[in-house]
Tab-separated table of C-alpha atoms and ligand atoms in Angstrom:
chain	number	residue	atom	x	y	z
A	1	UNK	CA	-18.742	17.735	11.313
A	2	UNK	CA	-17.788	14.719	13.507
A	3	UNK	CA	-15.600	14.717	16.797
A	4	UNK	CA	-12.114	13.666	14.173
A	5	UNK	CA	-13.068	15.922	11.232
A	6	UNK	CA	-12.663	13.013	8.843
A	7	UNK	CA	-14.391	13.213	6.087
A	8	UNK	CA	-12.820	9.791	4.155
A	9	UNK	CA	-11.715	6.949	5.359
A	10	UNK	CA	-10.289	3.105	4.660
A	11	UNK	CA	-10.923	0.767	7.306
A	12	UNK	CA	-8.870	-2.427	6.367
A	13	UNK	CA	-10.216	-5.945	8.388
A	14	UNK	CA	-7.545	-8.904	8.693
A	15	UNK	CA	-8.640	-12.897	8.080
A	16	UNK	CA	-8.796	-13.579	11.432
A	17	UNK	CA	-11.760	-10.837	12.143
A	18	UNK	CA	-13.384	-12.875	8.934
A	19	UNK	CA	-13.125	-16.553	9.419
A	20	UNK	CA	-11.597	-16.758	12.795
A	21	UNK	CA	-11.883	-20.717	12.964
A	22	UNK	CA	-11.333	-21.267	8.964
A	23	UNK	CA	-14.941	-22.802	9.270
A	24	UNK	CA	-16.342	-20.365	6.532
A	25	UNK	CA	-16.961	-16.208	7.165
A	26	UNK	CA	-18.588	-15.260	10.508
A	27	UNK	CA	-20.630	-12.206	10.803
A	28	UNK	CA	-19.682	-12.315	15.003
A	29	UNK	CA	-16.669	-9.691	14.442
A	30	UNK	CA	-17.645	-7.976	11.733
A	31	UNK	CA	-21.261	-6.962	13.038
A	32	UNK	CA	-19.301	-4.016	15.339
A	33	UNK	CA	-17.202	-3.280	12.262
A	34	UNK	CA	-20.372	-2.885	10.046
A	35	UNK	CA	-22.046	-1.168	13.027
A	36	UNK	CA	-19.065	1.382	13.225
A	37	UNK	CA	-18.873	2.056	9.346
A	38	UNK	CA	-22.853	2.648	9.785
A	39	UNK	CA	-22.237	5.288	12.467
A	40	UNK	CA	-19.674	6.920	10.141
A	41	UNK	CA	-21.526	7.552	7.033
A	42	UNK	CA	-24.298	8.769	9.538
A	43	UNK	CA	-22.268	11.347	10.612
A	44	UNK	CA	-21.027	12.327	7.113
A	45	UNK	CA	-17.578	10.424	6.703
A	46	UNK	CA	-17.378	8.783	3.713
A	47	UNK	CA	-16.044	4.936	4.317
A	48	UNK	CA	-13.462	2.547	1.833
A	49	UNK	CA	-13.288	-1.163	3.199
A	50	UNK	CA	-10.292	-2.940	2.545
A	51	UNK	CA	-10.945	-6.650	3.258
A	52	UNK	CA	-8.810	-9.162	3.364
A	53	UNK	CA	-10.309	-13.406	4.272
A	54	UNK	CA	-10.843	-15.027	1.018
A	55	UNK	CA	-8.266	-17.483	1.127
A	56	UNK	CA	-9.478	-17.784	5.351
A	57	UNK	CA	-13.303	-17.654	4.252
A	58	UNK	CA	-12.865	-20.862	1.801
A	59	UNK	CA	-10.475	-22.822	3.553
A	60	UNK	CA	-13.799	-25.086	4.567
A	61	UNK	CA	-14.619	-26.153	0.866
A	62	UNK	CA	-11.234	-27.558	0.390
A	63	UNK	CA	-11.188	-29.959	3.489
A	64	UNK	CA	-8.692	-32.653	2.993
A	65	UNK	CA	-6.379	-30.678	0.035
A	66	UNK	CA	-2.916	-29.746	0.791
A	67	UNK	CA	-2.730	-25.758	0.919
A	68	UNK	CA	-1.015	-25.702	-2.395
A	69	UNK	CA	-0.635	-21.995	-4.386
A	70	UNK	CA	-3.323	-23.503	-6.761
A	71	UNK	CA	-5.390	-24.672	-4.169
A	72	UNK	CA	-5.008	-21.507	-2.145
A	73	UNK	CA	-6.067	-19.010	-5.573
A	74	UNK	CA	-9.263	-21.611	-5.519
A	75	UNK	CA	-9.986	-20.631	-1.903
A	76	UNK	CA	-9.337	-17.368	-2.578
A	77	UNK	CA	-12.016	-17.202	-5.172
A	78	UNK	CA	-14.437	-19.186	-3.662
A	79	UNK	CA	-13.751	-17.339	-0.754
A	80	UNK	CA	-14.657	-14.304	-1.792
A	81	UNK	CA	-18.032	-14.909	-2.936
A	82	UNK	CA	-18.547	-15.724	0.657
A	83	UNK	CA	-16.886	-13.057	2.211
A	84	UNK	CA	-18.862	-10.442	0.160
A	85	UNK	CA	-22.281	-11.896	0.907
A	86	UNK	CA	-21.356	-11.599	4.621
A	87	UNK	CA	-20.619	-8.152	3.935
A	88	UNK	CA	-23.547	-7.183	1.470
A	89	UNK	CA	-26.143	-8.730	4.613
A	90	UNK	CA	-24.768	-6.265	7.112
A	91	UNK	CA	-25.472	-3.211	5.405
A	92	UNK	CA	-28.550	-2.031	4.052
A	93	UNK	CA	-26.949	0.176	1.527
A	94	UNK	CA	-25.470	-0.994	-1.808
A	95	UNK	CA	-21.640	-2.773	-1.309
A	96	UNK	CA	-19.282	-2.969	-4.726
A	97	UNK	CA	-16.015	-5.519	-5.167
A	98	UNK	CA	-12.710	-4.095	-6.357
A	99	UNK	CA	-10.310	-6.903	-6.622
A	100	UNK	CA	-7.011	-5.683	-7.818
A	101	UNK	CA	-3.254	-6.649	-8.109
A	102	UNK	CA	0.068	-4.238	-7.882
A	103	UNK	CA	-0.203	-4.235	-11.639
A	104	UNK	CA	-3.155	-2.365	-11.319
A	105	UNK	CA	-1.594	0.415	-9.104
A	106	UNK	CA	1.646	1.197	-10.625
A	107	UNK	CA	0.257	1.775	-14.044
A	108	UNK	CA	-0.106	4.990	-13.487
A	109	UNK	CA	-3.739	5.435	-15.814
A	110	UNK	CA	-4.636	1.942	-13.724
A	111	UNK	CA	-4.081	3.574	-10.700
A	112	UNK	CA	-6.260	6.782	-11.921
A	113	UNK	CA	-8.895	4.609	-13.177
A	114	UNK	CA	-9.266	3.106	-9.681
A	115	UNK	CA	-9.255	6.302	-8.178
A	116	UNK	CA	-12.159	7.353	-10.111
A	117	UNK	CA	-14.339	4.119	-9.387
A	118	UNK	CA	-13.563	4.705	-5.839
A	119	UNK	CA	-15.098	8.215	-6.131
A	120	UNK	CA	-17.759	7.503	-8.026
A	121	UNK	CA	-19.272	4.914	-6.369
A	122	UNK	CA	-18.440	6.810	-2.930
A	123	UNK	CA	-20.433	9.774	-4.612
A	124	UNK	CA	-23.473	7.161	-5.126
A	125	UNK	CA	-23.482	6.313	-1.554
A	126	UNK	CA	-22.155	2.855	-2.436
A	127	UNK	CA	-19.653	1.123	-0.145
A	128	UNK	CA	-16.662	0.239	-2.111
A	129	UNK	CA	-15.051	-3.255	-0.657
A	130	UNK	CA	-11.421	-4.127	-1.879
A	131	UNK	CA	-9.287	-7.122	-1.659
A	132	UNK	CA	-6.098	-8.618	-3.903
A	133	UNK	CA	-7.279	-10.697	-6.548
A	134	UNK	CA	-5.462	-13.474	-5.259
A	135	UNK	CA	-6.627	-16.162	-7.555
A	136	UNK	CA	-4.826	-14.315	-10.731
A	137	UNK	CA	-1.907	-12.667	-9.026
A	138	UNK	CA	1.610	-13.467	-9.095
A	139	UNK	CA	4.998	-12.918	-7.327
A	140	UNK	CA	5.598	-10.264	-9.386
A	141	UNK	CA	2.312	-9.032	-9.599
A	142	UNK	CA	0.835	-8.859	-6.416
A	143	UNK	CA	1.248	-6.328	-3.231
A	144	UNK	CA	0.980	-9.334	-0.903
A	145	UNK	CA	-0.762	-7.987	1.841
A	146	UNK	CA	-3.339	-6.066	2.489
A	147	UNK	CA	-1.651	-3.581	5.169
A	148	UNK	CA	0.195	-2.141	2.047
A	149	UNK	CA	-2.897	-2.583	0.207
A	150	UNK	CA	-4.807	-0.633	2.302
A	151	UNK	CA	-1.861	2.169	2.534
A	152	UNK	CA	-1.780	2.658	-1.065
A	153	UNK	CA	-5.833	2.870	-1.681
A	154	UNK	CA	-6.111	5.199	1.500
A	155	UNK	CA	-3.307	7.522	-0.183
A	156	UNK	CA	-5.395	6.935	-3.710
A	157	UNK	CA	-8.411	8.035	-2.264
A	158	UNK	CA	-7.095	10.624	-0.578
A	159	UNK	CA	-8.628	9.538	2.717
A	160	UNK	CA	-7.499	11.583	6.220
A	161	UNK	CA	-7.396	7.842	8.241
A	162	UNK	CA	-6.612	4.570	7.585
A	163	UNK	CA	-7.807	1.946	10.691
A	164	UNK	CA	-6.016	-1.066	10.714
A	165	UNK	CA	-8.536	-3.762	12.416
A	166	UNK	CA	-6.425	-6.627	13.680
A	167	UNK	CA	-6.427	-9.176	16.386
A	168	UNK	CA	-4.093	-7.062	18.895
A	169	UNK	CA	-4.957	-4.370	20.689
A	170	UNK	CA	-1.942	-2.021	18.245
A	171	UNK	CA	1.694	-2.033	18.035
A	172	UNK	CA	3.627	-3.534	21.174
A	173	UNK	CA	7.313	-3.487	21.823
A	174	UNK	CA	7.794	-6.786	20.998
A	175	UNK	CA	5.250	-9.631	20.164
A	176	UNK	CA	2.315	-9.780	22.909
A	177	UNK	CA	1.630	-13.335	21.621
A	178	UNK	CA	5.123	-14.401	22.427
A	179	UNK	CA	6.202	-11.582	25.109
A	180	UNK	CA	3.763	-11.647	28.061
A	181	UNK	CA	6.342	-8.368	29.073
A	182	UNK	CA	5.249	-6.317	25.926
A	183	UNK	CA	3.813	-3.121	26.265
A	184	UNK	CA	1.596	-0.838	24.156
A	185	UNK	CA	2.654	2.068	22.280
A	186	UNK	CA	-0.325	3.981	22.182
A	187	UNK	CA	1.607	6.836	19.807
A	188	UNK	CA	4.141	6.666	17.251
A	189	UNK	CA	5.590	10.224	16.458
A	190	UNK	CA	8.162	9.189	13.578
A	191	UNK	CA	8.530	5.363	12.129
A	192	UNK	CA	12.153	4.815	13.007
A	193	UNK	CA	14.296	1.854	12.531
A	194	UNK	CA	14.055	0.908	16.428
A	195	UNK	CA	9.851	0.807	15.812
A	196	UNK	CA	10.648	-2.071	12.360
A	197	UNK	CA	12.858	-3.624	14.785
A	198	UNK	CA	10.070	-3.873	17.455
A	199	UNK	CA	7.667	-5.681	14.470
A	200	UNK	CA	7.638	-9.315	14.405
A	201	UNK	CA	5.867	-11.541	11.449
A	202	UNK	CA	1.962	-12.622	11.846
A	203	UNK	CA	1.673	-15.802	14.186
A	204	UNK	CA	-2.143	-17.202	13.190
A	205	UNK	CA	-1.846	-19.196	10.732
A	206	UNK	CA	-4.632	-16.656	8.978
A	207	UNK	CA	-2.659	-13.508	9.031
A	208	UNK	CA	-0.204	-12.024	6.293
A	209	UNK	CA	2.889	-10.003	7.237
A	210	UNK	CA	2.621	-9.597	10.898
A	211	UNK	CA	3.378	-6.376	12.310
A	212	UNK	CA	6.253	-5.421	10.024
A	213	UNK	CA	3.437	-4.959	7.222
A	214	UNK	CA	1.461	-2.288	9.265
A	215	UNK	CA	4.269	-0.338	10.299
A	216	UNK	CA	5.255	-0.201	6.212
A	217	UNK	CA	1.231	0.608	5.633
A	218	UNK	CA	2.007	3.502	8.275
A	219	UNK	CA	4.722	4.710	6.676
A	220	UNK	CA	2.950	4.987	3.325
A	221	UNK	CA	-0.062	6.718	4.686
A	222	UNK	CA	1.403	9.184	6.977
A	223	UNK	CA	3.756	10.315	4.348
A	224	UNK	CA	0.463	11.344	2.345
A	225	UNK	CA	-0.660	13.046	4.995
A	226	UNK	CA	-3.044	10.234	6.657
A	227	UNK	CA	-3.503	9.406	10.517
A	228	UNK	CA	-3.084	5.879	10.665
A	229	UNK	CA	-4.564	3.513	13.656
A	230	UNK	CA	-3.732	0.006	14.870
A	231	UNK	CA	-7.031	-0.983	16.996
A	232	UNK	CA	-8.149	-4.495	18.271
A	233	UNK	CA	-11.039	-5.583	15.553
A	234	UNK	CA	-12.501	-8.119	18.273
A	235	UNK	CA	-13.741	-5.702	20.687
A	236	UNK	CA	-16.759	-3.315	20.051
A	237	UNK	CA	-14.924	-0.558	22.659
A	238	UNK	CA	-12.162	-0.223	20.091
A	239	UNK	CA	-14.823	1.471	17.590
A	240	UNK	CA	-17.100	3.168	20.393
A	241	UNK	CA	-13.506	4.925	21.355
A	242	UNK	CA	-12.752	5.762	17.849
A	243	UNK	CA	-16.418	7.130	17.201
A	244	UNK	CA	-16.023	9.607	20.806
A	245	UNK	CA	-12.632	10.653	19.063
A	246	UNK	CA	-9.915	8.780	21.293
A	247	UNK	CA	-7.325	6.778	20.972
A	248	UNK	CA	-8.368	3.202	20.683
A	249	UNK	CA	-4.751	1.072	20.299
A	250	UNK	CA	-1.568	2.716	18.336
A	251	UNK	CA	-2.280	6.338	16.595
A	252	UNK	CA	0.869	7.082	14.193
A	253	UNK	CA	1.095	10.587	13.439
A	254	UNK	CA	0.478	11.920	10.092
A	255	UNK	CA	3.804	13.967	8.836
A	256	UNK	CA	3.121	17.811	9.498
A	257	UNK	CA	5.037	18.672	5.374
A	258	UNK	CA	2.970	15.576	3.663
A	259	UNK	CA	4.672	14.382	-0.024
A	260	UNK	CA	3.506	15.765	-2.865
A	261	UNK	CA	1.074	13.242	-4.529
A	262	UNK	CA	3.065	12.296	-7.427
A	263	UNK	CA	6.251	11.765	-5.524
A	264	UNK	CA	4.266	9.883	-3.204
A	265	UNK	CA	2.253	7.489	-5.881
A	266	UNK	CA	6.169	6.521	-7.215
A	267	UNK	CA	7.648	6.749	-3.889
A	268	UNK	CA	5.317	3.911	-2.314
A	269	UNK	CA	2.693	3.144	-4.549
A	270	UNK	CA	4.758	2.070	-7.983
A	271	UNK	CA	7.726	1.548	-6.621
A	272	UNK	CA	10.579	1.272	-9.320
A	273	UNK	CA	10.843	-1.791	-11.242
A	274	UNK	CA	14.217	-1.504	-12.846
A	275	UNK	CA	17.532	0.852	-12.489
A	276	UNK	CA	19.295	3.472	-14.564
A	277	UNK	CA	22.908	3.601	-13.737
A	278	UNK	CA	24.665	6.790	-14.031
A	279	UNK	CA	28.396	8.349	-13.887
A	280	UNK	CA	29.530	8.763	-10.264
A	281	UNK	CA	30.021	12.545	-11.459
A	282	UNK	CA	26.741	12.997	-13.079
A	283	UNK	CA	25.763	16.641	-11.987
A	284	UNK	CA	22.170	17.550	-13.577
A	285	UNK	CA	20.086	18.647	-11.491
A	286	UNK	CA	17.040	16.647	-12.062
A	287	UNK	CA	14.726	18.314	-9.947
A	288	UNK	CA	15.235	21.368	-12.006
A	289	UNK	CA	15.688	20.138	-15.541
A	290	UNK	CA	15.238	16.308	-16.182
A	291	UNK	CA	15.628	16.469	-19.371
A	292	UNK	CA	19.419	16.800	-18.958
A	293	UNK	CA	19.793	12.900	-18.455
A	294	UNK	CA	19.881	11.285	-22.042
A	295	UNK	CA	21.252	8.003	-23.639
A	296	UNK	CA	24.523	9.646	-23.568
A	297	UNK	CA	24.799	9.604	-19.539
A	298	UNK	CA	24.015	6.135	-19.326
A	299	UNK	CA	26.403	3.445	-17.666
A	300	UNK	CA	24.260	0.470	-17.194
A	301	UNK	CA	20.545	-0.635	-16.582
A	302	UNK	CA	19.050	-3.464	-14.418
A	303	UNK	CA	16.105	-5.233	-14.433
A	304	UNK	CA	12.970	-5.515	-17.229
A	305	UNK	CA	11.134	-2.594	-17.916
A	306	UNK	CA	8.632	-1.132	-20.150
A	307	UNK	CA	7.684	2.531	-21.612
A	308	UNK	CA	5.549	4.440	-18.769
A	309	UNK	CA	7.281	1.973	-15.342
A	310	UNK	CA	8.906	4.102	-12.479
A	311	UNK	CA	12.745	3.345	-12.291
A	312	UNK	CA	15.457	4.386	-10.128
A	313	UNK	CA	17.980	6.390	-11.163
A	314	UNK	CA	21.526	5.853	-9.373
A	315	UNK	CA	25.237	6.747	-9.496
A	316	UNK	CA	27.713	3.860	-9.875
A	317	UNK	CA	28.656	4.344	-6.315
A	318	UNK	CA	25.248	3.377	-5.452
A	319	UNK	CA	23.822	6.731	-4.846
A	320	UNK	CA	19.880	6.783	-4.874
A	321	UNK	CA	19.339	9.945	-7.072
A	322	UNK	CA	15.477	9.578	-8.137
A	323	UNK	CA	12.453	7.841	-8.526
A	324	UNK	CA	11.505	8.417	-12.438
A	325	UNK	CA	9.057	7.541	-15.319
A	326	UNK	CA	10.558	5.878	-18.086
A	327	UNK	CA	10.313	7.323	-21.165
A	328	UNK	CA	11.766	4.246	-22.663
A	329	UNK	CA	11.917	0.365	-22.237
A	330	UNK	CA	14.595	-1.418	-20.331
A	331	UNK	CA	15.451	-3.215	-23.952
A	332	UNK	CA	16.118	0.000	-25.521
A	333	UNK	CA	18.556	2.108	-22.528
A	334	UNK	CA	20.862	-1.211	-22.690
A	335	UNK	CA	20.775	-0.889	-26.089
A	336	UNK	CA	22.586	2.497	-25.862
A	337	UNK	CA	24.526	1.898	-22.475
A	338	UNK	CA	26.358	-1.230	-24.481
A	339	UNK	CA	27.043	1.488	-27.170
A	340	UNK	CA	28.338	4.157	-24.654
A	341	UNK	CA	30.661	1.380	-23.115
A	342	UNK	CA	32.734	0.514	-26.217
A	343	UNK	CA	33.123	4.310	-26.566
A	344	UNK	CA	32.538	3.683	-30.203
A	345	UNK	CA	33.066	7.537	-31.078
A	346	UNK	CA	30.067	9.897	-31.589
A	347	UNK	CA	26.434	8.404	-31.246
A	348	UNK	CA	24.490	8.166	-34.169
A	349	UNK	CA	21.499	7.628	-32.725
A	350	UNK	CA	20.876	9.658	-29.339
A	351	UNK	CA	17.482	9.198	-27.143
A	352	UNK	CA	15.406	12.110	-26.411
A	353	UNK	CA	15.002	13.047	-22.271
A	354	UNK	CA	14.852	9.471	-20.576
A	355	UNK	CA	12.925	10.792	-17.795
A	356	UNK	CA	10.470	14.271	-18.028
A	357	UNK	CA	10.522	16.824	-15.389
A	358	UNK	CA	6.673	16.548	-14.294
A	359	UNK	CA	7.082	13.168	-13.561
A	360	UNK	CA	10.818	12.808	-11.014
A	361	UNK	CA	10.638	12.367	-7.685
A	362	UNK	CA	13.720	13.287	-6.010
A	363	UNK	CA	15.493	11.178	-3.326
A	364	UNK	CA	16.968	12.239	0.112
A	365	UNK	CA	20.548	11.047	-1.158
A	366	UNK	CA	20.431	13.437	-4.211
A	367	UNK	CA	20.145	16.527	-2.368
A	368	UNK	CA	23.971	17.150	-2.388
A	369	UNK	CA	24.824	16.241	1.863
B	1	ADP	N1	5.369	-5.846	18.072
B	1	ADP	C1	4.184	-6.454	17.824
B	1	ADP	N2	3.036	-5.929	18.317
B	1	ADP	C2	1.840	-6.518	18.073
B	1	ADP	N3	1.689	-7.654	17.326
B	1	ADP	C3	2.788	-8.211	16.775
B	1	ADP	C4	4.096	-7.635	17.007
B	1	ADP	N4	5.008	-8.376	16.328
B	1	ADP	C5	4.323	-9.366	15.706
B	1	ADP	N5	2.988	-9.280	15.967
B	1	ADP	C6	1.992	-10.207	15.438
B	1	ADP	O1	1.206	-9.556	14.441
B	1	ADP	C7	-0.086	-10.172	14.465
B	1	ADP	C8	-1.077	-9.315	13.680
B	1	ADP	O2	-0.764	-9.401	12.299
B	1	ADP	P1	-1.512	-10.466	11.328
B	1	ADP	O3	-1.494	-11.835	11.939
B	1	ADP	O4	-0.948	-10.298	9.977
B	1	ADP	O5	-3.005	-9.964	11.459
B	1	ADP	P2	-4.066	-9.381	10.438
B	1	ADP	O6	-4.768	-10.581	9.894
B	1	ADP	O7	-4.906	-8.515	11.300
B	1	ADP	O8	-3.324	-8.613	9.374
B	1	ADP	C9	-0.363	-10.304	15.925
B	1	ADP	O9	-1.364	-11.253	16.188
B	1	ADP	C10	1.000	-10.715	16.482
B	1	ADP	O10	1.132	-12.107	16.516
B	2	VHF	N1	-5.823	-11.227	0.155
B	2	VHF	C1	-5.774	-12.195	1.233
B	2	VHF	C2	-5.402	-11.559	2.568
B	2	VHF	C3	-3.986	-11.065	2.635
B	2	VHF	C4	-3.691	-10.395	3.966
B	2	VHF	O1	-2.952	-9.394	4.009
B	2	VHF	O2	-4.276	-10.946	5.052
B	2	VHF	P1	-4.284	-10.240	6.511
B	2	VHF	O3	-2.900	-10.209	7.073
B	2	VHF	O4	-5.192	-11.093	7.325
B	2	VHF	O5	-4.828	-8.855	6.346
B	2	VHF	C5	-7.130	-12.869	1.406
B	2	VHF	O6	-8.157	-12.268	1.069
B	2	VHF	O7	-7.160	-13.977	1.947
């Protein structure tokens, strides 16, 4: 057993530990990084790299261009190449590419399938190494960053850390790049409002989502249960702290009563795409019998959605009530909420449950305060 009884873990690197210059990857960060991961499986901890770079990594081939989104997706995929041969020399075990979009995760057979590749190719002693496929997401496709990325694979694979390598020493009170007054918070016992106020957006021109975007990838993994780090990725004494069990930037605190996974996987990893209005008296208890909530209870839907997404299910007074699988398509619900609104007597066609029991996750709001 090692000194932090891990025994999985994600370790997600940021652009500017990759190509810190934009002149192509550079192995001089991510030789400690590889060194640490090394160290790890040595002592028994299995190890998931989330790495982000591409678009960093193949700035270089595209001197001159203007950093269109086209032109960006082509330095993403050139990129990459790049970025995973850097990798693949640094280890002298077998690395494997994942490159995946948020389509890929809230599918909920998707999201299993990628579970299972993780696993299996941790079980073979391979090194899995994940990143967004930039080049064919989309707005409405894509995580965005790779904090939340990281969040959402470490809760997949069921890891007990997630290390967030970046190019500050954790989570300050205020931007250290723009504060020479902030100050550390080596701990983070609850992720309150005050600590998202205290995140500011990235200011390399490399970096995605700042600080806000690791506080939300805390959130997500501590909820399932996972200790979550901010460390420095520059400095080799971030990972020899780590490896001697201390704390080597910002630890937040995993929550002591964890979600249960499946609440958890539509909670902050599928994330509803669409809304299921209800009566502001609408009593079933969904926790207890889903099945209650039918065509008939139906005031209004919003947004596009398809057989199998997770949807929100709200009162007219805006009341969050649950996070649910769809039994049916967006198309379909409006279908029979236009029907219930010109009262048009007695349905002749009624849906079966629009939700099932197995598969609601219940929302503070709902539980009657
Ligand atoms: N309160 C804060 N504490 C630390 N860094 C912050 C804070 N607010 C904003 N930042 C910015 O977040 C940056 C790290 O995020 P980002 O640039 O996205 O890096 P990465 O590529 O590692 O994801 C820091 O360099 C800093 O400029
Ligand atoms: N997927 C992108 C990185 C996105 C991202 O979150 O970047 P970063 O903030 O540096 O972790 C890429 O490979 O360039």
């Amino acid at each position: 057993m090692n000194e932090f009884n891990w025994k999985r873990i994600v370790i997600k690197v940021g652009s500017a530990l990759i190509a810190p210059d934009k002149k192509g990857c550079s192995s001089h960060y991510l030789l400690s990084i590889a060194q640490f991961i090394v160290r790890c499986r040595t002592l028994g901890v299995e190890v998931v790299l989330v790495s982000s770079g591409s678009i960093a990594a193949g700035a270089h081939m595209f001197s001159g261009a203007e950093p269109t989104l086209p032109v960006k997706k082509a330095m993403a995929a050139a990129g990459q190449t790049e970025m995973m041969a850097t990798w693949d020399r640094l280890f002298d075990f077998p690395t494997a590419q994942i490159l995946l979009t948020h389509a890929d995760l809230r599918n909920r057979d998707r999201y299993i399938s990628v579970k299972d590749t993780i696993d299996t190719l941790l079980s073979h002693g391979i090194l899995p190494i994940l990143n967004e496929n930039d080049t064919v997401t989309t707005d409405k496709l894509k995580v965005g960053d790779n904090d939340n990325l990281s969040a959402m694979l470490a809760a997949a694979a069921n890891a007990d850390a997630l290390i967030i390598c970046s190019d500050v020493d954790g989570l300050y009170d205020r931007n250290p790049h723009t504060h020479d007054d902030a100050t550390i918070l080596s701990e983070v016992n609850e992720i309150t409002e005050e600590i998202y106020a205290m995140a500011g957006g990235a200011t390399s021109d490399v970096g995605t989502g700042g600080m806000k975007t690791k506080i939300e990838a805390a959130e997500k993994a501590t909820s399932h249960g996972i200790e979550t780090f901010i460390v420095n990725g520059f400095t080799q004494l971030s990972f020899n702290m780590l490896l001697e069990g201390k704390n080597a930037g910002t630890i937040f605190k995993p929550y002591a009563e964890p979600m249960q996974e499946h609440v958890h996987w539509m909670t902050h990893t599928s994330k509803a795409q669409g809304e299921v209005i209800v009566e502001n008296d609408f009593d079933a208890a969904l926790d207890a019998d889903s099945e209650q909530l039918t065509s008939d209870e139906i005031l209004s839907v919003e947004g596009d959605f398809l057989v199998g997404d997770t949807i929100l299910v709200r009162k007219d007074d805006g009341t969050k009530l649950a996070n649910a699988k769809s039994n049916y398509s967006s198309c379909l619900l409006s279908f029979f909420a236009d029907r219930n609104n010109e009262q048009a007597g007695p349905a002749e066609y009624t849906s079966g449950p629009i939700i099932s029991e197995k598969n609601v996750a219940l929302l503070d709001e709902s539980k009657g305060d």
